Every structure is written in C-alpha cells, then in structure tokens.
Amino acid sequence: MKNNPVFSAICSVCRFYSDGFREMRLGRTLWLIIIIKLFIIFVVLKLFFFPNYISTHAPEGEEASFVANEILNH
C-alpha cells in the first residue's frame, strides 16, 4: 500500500496542509473569524429570520402532503 503513488500523493498533501496549519499564526485568527461568521449565518439567522413555516401552516400529521401540495402548486 505504501508503494502506491496515489496513496503517496494523498499522504504528502495531508502532510503539507498539516504543517501549514501548525505553523500559521494569523491564519488561526482568520479561521476563528470564519467559524464565528458561519455560526452566525447558520444558527442565529436561522433562529430569528427563518421560522418553521411548515409547522405553522400545515395541520399536524399532514406535513408531507402540505409540502407536496406547495411544490406542485408553485
């Protein structure tokens, strides 16, 4: 398996990225900012700006037919 050129290439790419992440200083701060922004986008905005439309408009137990009806009519 170690003589396989594809395996060797994958290992060298993984080693390259792990060494790069280990040595960076400013990059860690930038990755932290990116993670915080993604958290805000996917969690906070979902909670406040995208309410659960199906549960408020579909009768209980009829959610699947409500979604199918909405897809077919729009």
Short mmCIF file of C-alpha atoms in Angstrom, two decimals:
data_model
loop_
_atom_site.label_atom_id
_atom_site.label_comp_id
_atom_site.label_asym_id
_atom_site.label_seq_id
_atom_site.Cartn_x
_atom_site.Cartn_y
_atom_site.Cartn_z
CA MET A 1 0.00 0.00 0.00
CA LYS A 2 2.85 2.42 0.78
CA ASN A 3 4.32 1.94 -2.71
CA ASN A 4 1.06 3.09 -4.30
CA PRO A 5 1.65 6.52 -5.98
CA VAL A 6 -1.91 7.70 -5.24
CA PHE A 7 -1.53 6.87 -1.55
CA SER A 8 1.86 8.63 -1.51
CA ALA A 9 0.38 11.74 -3.13
CA ILE A 10 -2.51 11.85 -0.66
CA CYS A 11 -0.12 11.48 2.27
CA SER A 12 2.12 14.28 1.00
CA VAL A 13 -0.86 16.61 0.51
CA CYS A 14 -2.13 15.85 4.03
CA ARG A 15 1.35 16.42 5.44
CA PHE A 16 1.63 19.73 3.53
CA TYR A 17 -1.66 21.04 4.96
CA SER A 18 -1.00 19.82 8.50
CA ASP A 19 2.43 21.51 8.52
CA GLY A 20 0.90 24.70 7.12
CA PHE A 21 -1.84 24.83 9.75
CA ARG A 22 0.63 24.05 12.50
CA GLU A 23 2.95 26.93 11.54
CA MET A 24 0.46 29.70 10.85
CA ARG A 25 -0.30 32.42 13.36
CA LEU A 26 -2.50 34.96 11.58
CA GLY A 27 -4.36 32.15 9.85
CA ARG A 28 -5.67 30.80 13.14
CA THR A 29 -7.28 34.14 13.88
CA LEU A 30 -8.77 34.27 10.40
CA TRP A 31 -10.15 30.73 10.72
CA LEU A 32 -11.68 31.68 14.06
CA ILE A 33 -13.39 34.66 12.42
CA ILE A 34 -14.66 32.41 9.61
CA ILE A 35 -16.06 29.87 12.09
CA ILE A 36 -17.80 32.61 14.11
CA LYS A 37 -19.32 34.08 10.94
CA LEU A 38 -20.57 30.65 9.82
CA PHE A 39 -22.10 30.12 13.26
CA ILE A 40 -23.90 33.44 12.99
CA ILE A 41 -25.11 32.71 9.47
CA PHE A 42 -26.38 29.20 10.07
CA VAL A 43 -27.60 29.34 13.67
CA VAL A 44 -28.55 32.87 14.64
CA LEU A 45 -30.10 33.86 11.32
CA LYS A 46 -31.98 30.54 11.15
CA LEU A 47 -33.48 31.11 14.57
CA PHE A 48 -34.59 34.69 14.05
CA PHE A 49 -35.28 35.13 10.35
CA PHE A 50 -36.42 31.73 9.08
CA PRO A 51 -39.33 30.48 11.17
CA ASN A 52 -40.68 26.96 10.84
CA TYR A 53 -43.22 27.69 8.11
CA ILE A 54 -44.49 24.12 7.77
CA SER A 55 -45.40 23.66 11.42
CA THR A 56 -47.35 26.92 11.48
CA HIS A 57 -49.29 26.37 8.23
CA ALA A 58 -49.79 22.61 7.93
CA PRO A 59 -52.17 20.57 10.08
CA GLU A 60 -50.47 18.11 12.40
CA GLY A 61 -49.73 14.85 10.65
CA GLU A 62 -50.31 16.36 7.19
CA GLU A 63 -46.90 17.98 6.74
CA ALA A 64 -45.83 15.75 3.85
CA SER A 65 -48.98 16.39 1.83
CA PHE A 66 -48.71 20.12 2.58
CA VAL A 67 -45.17 20.22 1.20
CA ALA A 68 -46.16 18.19 -1.86
CA ASN A 69 -49.13 20.46 -2.48
CA GLU A 70 -46.97 23.60 -2.15
CA ILE A 71 -44.35 22.23 -4.54
CA LEU A 72 -46.89 21.22 -7.16
CA ASN A 73 -48.88 24.46 -6.97
CA HIS A 74 -45.92 26.82 -7.12
#
